[in-house]
PDB file of C-alpha atoms in Angstrom:
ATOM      1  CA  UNK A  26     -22.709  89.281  36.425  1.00  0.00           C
ATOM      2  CA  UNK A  27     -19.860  87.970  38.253  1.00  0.00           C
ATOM      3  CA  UNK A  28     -16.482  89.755  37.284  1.00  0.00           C
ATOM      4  CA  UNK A  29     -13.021  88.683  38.446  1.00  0.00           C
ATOM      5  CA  UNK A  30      -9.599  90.473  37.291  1.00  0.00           C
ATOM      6  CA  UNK A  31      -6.362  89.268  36.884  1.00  0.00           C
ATOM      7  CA  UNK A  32      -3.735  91.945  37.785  1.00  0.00           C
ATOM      8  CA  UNK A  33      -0.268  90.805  36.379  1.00  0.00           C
ATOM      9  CA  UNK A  34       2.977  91.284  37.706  1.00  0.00           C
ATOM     10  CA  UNK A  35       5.360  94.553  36.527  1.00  0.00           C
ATOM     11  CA  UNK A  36       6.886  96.257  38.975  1.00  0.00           C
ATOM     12  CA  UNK A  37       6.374  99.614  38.805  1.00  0.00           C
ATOM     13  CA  UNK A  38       4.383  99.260  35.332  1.00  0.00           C
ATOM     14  CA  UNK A  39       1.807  97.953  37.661  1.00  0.00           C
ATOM     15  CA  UNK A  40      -0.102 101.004  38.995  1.00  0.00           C
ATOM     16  CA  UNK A  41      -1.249 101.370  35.201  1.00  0.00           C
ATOM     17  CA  UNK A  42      -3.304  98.641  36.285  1.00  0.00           C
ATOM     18  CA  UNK A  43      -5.240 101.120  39.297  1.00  0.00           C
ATOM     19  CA  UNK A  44      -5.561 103.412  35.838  1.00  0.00           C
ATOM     20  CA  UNK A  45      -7.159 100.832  34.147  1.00  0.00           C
ATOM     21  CA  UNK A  46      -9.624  99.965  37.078  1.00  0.00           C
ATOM     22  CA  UNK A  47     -10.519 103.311  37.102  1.00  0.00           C
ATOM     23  CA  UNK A  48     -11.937 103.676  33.382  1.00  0.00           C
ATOM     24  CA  UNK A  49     -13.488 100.110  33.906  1.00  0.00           C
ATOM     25  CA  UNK A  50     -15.672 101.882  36.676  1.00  0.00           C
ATOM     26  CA  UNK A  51     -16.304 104.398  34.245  1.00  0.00           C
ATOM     27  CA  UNK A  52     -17.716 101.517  32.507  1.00  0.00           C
ATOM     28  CA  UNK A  53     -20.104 100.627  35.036  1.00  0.00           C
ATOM     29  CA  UNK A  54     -17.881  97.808  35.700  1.00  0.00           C
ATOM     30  CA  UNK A  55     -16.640  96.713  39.190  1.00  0.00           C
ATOM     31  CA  UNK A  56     -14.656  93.486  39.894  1.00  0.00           C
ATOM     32  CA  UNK A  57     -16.743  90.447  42.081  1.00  0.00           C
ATOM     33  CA  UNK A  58     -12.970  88.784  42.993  1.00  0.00           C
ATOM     34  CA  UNK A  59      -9.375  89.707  42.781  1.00  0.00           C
ATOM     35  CA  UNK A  60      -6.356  87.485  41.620  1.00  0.00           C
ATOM     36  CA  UNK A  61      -2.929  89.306  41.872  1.00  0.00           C
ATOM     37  CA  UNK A  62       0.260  89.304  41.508  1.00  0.00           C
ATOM     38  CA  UNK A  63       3.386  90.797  42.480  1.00  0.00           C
ATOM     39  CA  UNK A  64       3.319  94.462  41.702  1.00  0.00           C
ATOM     40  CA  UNK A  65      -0.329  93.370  40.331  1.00  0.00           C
ATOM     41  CA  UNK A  66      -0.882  92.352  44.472  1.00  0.00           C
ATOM     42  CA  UNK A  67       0.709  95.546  45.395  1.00  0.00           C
ATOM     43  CA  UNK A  68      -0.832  98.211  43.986  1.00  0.00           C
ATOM     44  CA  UNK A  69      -4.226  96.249  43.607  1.00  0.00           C
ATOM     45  CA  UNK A  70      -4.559  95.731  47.103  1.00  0.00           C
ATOM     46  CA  UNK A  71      -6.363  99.089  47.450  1.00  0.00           C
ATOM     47  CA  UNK A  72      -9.037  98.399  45.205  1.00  0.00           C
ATOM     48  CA  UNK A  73      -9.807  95.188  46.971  1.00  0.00           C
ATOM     49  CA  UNK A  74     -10.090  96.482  50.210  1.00  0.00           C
ATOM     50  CA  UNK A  75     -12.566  99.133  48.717  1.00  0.00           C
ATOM     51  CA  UNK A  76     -10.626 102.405  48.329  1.00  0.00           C
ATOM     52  CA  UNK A  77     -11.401 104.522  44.843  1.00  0.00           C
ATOM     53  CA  UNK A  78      -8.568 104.253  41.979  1.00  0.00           C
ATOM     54  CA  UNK A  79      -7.912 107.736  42.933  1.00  0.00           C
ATOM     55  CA  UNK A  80      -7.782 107.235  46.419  1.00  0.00           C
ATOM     56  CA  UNK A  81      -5.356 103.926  45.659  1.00  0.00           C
ATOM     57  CA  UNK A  82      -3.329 106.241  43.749  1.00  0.00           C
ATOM     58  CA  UNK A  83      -2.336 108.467  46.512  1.00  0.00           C
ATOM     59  CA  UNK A  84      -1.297 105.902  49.162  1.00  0.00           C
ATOM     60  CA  UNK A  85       0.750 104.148  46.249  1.00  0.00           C
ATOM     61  CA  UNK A  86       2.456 107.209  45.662  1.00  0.00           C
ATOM     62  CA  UNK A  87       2.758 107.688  49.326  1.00  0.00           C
ATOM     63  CA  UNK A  88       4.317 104.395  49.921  1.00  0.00           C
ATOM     64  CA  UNK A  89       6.571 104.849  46.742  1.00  0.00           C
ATOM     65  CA  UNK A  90       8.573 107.703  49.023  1.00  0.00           C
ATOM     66  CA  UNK A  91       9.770 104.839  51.203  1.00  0.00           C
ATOM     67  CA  UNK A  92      13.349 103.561  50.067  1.00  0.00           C
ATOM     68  CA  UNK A  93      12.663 100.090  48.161  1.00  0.00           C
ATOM     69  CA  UNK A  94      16.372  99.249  48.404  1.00  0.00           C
ATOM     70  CA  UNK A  95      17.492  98.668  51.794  1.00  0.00           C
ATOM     71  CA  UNK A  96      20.794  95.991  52.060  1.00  0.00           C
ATOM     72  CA  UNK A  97      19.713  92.628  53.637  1.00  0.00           C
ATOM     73  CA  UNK A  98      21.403  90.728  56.793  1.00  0.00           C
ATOM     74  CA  UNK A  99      19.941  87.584  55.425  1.00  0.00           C
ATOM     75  CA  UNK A 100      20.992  85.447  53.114  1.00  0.00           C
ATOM     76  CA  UNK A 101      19.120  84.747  49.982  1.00  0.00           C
ATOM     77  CA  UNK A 102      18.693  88.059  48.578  1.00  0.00           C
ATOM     78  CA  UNK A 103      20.325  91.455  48.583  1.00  0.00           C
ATOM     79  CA  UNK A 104      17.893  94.130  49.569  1.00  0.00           C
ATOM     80  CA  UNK A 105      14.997  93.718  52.002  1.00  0.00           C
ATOM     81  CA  UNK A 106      11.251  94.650  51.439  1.00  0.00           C
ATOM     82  CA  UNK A 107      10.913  95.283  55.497  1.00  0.00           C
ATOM     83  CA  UNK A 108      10.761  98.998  55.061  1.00  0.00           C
ATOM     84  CA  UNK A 109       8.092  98.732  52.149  1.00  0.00           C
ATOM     85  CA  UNK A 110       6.112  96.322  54.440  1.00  0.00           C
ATOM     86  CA  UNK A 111       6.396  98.550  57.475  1.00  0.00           C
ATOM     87  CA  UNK A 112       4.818 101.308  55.188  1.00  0.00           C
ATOM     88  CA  UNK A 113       1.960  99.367  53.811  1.00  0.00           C
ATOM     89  CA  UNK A 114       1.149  98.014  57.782  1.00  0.00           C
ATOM     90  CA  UNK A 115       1.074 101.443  58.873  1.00  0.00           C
ATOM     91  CA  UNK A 116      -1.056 102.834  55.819  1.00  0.00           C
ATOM     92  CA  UNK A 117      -3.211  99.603  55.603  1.00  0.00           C
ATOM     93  CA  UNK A 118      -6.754  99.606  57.438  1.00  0.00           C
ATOM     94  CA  UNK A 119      -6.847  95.736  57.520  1.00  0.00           C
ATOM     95  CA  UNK A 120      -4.296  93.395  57.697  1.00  0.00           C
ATOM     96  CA  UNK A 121      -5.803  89.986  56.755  1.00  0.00           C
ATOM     97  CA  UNK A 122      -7.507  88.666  53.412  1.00  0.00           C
ATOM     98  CA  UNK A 123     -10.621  88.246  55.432  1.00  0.00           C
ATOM     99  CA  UNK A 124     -11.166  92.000  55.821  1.00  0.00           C
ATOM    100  CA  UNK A 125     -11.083  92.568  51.848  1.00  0.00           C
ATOM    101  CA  UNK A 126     -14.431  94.165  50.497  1.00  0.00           C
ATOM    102  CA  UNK A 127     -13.543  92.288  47.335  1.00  0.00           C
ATOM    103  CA  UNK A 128     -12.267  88.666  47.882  1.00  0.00           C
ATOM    104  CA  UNK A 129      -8.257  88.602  46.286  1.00  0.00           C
ATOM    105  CA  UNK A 130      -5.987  85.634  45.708  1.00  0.00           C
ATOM    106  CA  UNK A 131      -2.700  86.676  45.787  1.00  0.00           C
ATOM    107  CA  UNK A 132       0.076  84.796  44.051  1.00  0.00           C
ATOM    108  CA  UNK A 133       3.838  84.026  45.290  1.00  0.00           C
ATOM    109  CA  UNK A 134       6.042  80.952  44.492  1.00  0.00           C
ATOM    110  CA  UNK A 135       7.338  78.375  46.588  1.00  0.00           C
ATOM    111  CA  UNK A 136      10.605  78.442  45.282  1.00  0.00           C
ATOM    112  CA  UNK A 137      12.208  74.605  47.089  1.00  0.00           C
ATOM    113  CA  UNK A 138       9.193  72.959  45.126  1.00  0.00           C
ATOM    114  CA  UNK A 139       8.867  74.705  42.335  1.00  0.00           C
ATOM    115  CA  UNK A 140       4.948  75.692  42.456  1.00  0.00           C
ATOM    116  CA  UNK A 141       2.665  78.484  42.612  1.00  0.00           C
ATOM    117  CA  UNK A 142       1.121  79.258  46.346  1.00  0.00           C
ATOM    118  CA  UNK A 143      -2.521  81.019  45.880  1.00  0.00           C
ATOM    119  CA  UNK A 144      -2.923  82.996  49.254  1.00  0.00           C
ATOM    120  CA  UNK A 145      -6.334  83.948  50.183  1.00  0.00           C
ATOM    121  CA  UNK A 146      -6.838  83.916  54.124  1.00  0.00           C
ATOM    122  CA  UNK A 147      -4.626  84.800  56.890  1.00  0.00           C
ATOM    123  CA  UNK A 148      -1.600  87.619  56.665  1.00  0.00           C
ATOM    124  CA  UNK A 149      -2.501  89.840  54.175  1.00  0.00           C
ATOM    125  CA  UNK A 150       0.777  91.872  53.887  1.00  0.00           C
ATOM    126  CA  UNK A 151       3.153  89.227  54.663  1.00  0.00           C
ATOM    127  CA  UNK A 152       1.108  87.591  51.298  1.00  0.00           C
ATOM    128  CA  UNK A 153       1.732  90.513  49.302  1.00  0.00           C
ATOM    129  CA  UNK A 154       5.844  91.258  50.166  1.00  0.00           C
ATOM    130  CA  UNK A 155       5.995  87.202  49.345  1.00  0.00           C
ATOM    131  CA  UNK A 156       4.802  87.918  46.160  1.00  0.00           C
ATOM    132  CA  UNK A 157       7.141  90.955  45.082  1.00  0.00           C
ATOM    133  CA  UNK A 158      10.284  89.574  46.613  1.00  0.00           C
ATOM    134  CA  UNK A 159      11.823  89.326  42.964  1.00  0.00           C
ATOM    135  CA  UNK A 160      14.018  86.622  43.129  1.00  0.00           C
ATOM    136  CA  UNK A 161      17.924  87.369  44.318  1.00  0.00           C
ATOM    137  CA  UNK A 162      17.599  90.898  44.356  1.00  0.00           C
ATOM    138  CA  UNK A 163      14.761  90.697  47.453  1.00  0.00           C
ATOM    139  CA  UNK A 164      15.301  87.967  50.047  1.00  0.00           C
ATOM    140  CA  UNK A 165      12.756  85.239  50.338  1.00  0.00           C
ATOM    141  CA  UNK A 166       9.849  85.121  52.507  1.00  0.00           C
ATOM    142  CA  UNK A 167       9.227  82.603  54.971  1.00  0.00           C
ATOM    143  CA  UNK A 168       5.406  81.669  55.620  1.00  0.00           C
ATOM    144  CA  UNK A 169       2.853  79.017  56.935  1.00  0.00           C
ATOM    145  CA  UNK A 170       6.330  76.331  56.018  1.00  0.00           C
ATOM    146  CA  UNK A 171       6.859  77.400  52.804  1.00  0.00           C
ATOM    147  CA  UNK A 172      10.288  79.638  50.981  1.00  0.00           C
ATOM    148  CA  UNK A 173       8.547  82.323  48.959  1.00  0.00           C
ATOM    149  CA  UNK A 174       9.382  84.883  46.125  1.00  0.00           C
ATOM    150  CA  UNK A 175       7.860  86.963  43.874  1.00  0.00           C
ATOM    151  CA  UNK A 176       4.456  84.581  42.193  1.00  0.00           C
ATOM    152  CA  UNK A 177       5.830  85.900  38.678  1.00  0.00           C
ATOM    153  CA  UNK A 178       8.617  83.290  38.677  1.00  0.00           C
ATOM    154  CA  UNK A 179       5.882  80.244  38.182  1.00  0.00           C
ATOM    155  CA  UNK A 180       2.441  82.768  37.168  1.00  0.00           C
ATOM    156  CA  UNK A 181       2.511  86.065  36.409  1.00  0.00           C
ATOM    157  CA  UNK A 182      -0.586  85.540  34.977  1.00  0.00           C
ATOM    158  CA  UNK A 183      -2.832  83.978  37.955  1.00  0.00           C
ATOM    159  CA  UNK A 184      -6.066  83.725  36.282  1.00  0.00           C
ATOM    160  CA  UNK A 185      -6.206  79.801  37.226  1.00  0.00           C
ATOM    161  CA  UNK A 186      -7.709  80.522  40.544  1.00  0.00           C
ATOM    162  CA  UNK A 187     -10.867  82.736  38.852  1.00  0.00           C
ATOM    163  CA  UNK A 188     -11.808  79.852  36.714  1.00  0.00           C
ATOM    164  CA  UNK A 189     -15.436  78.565  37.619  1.00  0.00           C
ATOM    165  CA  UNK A 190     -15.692  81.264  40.206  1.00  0.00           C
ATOM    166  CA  UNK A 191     -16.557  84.350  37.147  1.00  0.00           C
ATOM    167  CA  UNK A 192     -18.664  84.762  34.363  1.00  0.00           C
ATOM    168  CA  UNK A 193     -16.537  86.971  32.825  1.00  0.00           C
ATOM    169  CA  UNK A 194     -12.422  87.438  33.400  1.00  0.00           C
ATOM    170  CA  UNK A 195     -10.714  90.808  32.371  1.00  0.00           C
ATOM    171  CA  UNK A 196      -7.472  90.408  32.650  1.00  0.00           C
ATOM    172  CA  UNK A 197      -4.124  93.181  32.840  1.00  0.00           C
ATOM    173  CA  UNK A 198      -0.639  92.841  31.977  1.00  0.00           C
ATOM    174  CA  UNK A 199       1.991  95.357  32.088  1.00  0.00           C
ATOM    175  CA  UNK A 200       3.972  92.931  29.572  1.00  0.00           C
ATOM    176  CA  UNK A 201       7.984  93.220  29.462  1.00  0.00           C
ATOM    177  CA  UNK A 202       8.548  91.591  25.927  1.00  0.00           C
ATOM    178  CA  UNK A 203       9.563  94.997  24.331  1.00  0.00           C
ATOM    179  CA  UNK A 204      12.952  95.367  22.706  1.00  0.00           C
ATOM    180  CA  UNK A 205      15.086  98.042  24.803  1.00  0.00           C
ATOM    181  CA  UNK A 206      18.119 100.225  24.560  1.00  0.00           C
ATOM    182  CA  UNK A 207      20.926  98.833  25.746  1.00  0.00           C
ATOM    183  CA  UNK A 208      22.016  96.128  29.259  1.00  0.00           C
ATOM    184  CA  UNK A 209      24.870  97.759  31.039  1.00  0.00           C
ATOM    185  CA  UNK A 210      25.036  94.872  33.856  1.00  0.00           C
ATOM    186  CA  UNK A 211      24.551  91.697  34.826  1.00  0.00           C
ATOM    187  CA  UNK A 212      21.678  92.452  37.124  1.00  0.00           C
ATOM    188  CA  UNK A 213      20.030  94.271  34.185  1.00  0.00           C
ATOM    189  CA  UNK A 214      20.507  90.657  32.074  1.00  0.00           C
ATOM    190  CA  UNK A 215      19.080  88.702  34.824  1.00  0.00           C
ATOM    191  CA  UNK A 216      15.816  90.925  35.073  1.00  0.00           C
ATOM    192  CA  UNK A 217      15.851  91.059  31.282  1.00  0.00           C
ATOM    193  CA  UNK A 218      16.193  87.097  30.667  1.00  0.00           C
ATOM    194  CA  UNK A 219      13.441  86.534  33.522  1.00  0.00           C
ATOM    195  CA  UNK A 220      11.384  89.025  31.981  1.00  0.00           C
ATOM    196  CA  UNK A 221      11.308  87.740  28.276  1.00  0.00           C
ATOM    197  CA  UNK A 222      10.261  83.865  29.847  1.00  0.00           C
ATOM    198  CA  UNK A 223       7.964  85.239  32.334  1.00  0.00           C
ATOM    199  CA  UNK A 224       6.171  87.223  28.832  1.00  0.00           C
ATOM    200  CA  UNK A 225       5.820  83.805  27.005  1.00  0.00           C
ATOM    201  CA  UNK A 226       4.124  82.375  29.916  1.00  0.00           C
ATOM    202  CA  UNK A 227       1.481  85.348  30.173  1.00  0.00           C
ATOM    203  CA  UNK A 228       0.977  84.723  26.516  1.00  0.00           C
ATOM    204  CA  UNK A 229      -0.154  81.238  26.680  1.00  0.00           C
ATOM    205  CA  UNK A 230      -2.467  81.546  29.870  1.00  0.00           C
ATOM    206  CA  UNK A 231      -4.073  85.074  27.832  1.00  0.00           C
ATOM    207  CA  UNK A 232      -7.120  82.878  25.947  1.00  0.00           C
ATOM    208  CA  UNK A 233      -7.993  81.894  29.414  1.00  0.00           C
ATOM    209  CA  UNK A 234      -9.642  85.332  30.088  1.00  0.00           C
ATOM    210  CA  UNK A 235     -12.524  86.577  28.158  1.00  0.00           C
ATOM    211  CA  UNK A 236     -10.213  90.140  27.099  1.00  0.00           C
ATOM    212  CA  UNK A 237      -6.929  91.329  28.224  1.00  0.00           C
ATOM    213  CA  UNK A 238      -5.702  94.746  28.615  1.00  0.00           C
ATOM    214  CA  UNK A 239      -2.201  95.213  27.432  1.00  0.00           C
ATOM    215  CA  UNK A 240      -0.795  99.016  27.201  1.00  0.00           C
ATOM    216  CA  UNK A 241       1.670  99.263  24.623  1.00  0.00           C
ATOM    217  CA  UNK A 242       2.666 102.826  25.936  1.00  0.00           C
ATOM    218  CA  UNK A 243       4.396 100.696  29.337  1.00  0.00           C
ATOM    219  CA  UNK A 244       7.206  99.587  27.207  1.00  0.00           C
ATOM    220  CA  UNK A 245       8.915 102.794  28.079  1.00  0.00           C
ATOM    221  CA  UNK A 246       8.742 102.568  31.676  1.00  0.00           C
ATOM    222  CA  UNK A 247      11.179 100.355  33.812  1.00  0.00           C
ATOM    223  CA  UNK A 248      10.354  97.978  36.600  1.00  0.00           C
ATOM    224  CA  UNK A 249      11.700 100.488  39.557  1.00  0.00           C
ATOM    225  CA  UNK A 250      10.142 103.425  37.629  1.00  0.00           C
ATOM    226  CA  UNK A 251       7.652 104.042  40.504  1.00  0.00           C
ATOM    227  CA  UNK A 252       8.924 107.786  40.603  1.00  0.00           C
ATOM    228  CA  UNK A 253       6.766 107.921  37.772  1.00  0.00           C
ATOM    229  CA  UNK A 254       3.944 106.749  38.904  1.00  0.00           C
ATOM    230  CA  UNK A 255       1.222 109.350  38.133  1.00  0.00           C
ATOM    231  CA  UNK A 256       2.513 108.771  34.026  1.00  0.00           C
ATOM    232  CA  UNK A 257       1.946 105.151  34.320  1.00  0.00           C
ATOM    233  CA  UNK A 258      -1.398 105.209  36.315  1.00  0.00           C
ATOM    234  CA  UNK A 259      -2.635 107.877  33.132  1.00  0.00           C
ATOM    235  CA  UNK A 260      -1.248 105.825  30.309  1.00  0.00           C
ATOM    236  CA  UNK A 261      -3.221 102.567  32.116  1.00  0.00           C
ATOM    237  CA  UNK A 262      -6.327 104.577  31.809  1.00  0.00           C
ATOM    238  CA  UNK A 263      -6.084 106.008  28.658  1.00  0.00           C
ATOM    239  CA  UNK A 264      -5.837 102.872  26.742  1.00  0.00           C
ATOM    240  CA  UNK A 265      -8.578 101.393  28.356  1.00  0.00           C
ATOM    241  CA  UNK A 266     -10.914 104.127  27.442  1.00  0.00           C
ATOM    242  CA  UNK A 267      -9.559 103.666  23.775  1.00  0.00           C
ATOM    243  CA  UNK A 268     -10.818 100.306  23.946  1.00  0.00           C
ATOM    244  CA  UNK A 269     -14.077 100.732  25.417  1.00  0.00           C
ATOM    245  CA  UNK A 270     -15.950  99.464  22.667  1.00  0.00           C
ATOM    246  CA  UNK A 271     -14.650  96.442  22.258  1.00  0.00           C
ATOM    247  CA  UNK A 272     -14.483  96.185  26.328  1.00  0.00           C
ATOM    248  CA  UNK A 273     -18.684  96.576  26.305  1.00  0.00           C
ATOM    249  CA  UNK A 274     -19.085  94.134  23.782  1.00  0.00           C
ATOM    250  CA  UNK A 275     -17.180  91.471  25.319  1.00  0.00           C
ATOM    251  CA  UNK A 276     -19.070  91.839  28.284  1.00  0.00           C
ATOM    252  CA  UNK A 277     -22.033  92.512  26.477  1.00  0.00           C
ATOM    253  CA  UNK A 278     -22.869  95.592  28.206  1.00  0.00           C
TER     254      UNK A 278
END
């Protein structure tokens, strides 16, 4: 049986989806394909290029030392992902899709036309900064002619490119629809309004996959909450085990 799983965007909610992947192998169940996005491309990565969940989990963790927020000399976006890039380069064992064990289509936007880019060959971590360089806070990435940011903006979701390919789609989302405390900026409102939308769109490209994994326990986790990654990697597996049942008999295992 052909398998393909969507890994959704989330920042740092994300590495619940290595968690996740971890009680799926439990399962018996392995993905055939990849499609990614944003902190879904980040900390799925591993997986596709055919380290364990647990072994994943340690050079996330690794990589999450590195300071995210370095100021930008460009224009288009305060902070620069060039010392997150420099860490995956020098911790990757590959550098281009075509090295994968498991195929992955990773997701960014192409922000002057408006439309989703599905990346699949060539430059694998230039593919996955383009598709975590959340809009205005990271600057844009420039690539094979195209402006891209984080593949969230158009598809957080990016089970379109897995259609026909699978006999079965699992997908994961982090989701951000939760209510929350309080907003004490305007940075915090702009996350939070692109957030909410980016939910609704998940939710309407969800019957597309044959199940989707959704832990309710991320809606107390932030998107730069990567300090806490070990939580968020536990609570991802935890629910998925809770859920095995109805998992197997989806799949008909």
């Amino acid at each position: 049986m052909k398998i393909g799983y969507v890994l959704s965007g989330g920042a740092a909610r994300s590495i619940a989806h290595i968690g996740t992947i971890k009680a799926l192998e439990e399962m018996g169940i392995r993905p055939t394909i990849i499609s990614a996005v944003s902190g879904g491309a980040l900390f799925g990565v591993g997986i596709a290029a055919g380290y364990s969940p647990e072994e994943t989990l340690e050079k996330v963790l690794k990589v999450g030392t590195v300071r995210w927020f370095y100021p930008s000399t460009k224009s288009g976006g305060m902070f620069t992902l060039s010392r997150i890039e420099a860490a995956l380069r020098e911790e990757a064992t590959m550098g281009t899709f075509e090295e994968l064990k498991i195929p992955m289509i990773v997701t960014a936007t192409d922000i002057i036309n408006g439309v989703p880019v599905y990346l699949s060959e060539g430059d694998l971590i230039t593919a996955i900064i383009a598709s975590c360089s959340y809009p205005a806070i990271f600057e844009p990435v420039y690539y094979n002619g195209h402006t891209l940011l984080d593949g969230g903006i158009v598809n957080n979701f990016p089970v379109e490119p897995l259609e026909g390919k699978c006999d079965k789609i699992i997908g994961m989302s982090t989701g951000s629809g939760h209510a929350i405390k309080k907003i004490t900026s305007v940075q915090q409102i702009m996350i939070r309004t692109m957030g909410l939308a980016i939910t609704e769109h998940d939710k309407s490209r969800f019957p597309k996959a044959d199940i989707v994994i959704e832990p309710r326990e991320l809606h107390g986790y932030g998107m730069f909450d990567g300090g806490k990654g070990r939580e968020i990697y536990d609570i991802g597996y935890k629910h998925t085990k809770k859920i095995q049942k109805e998992i197997e008999e989806v799949l008909s295992l």
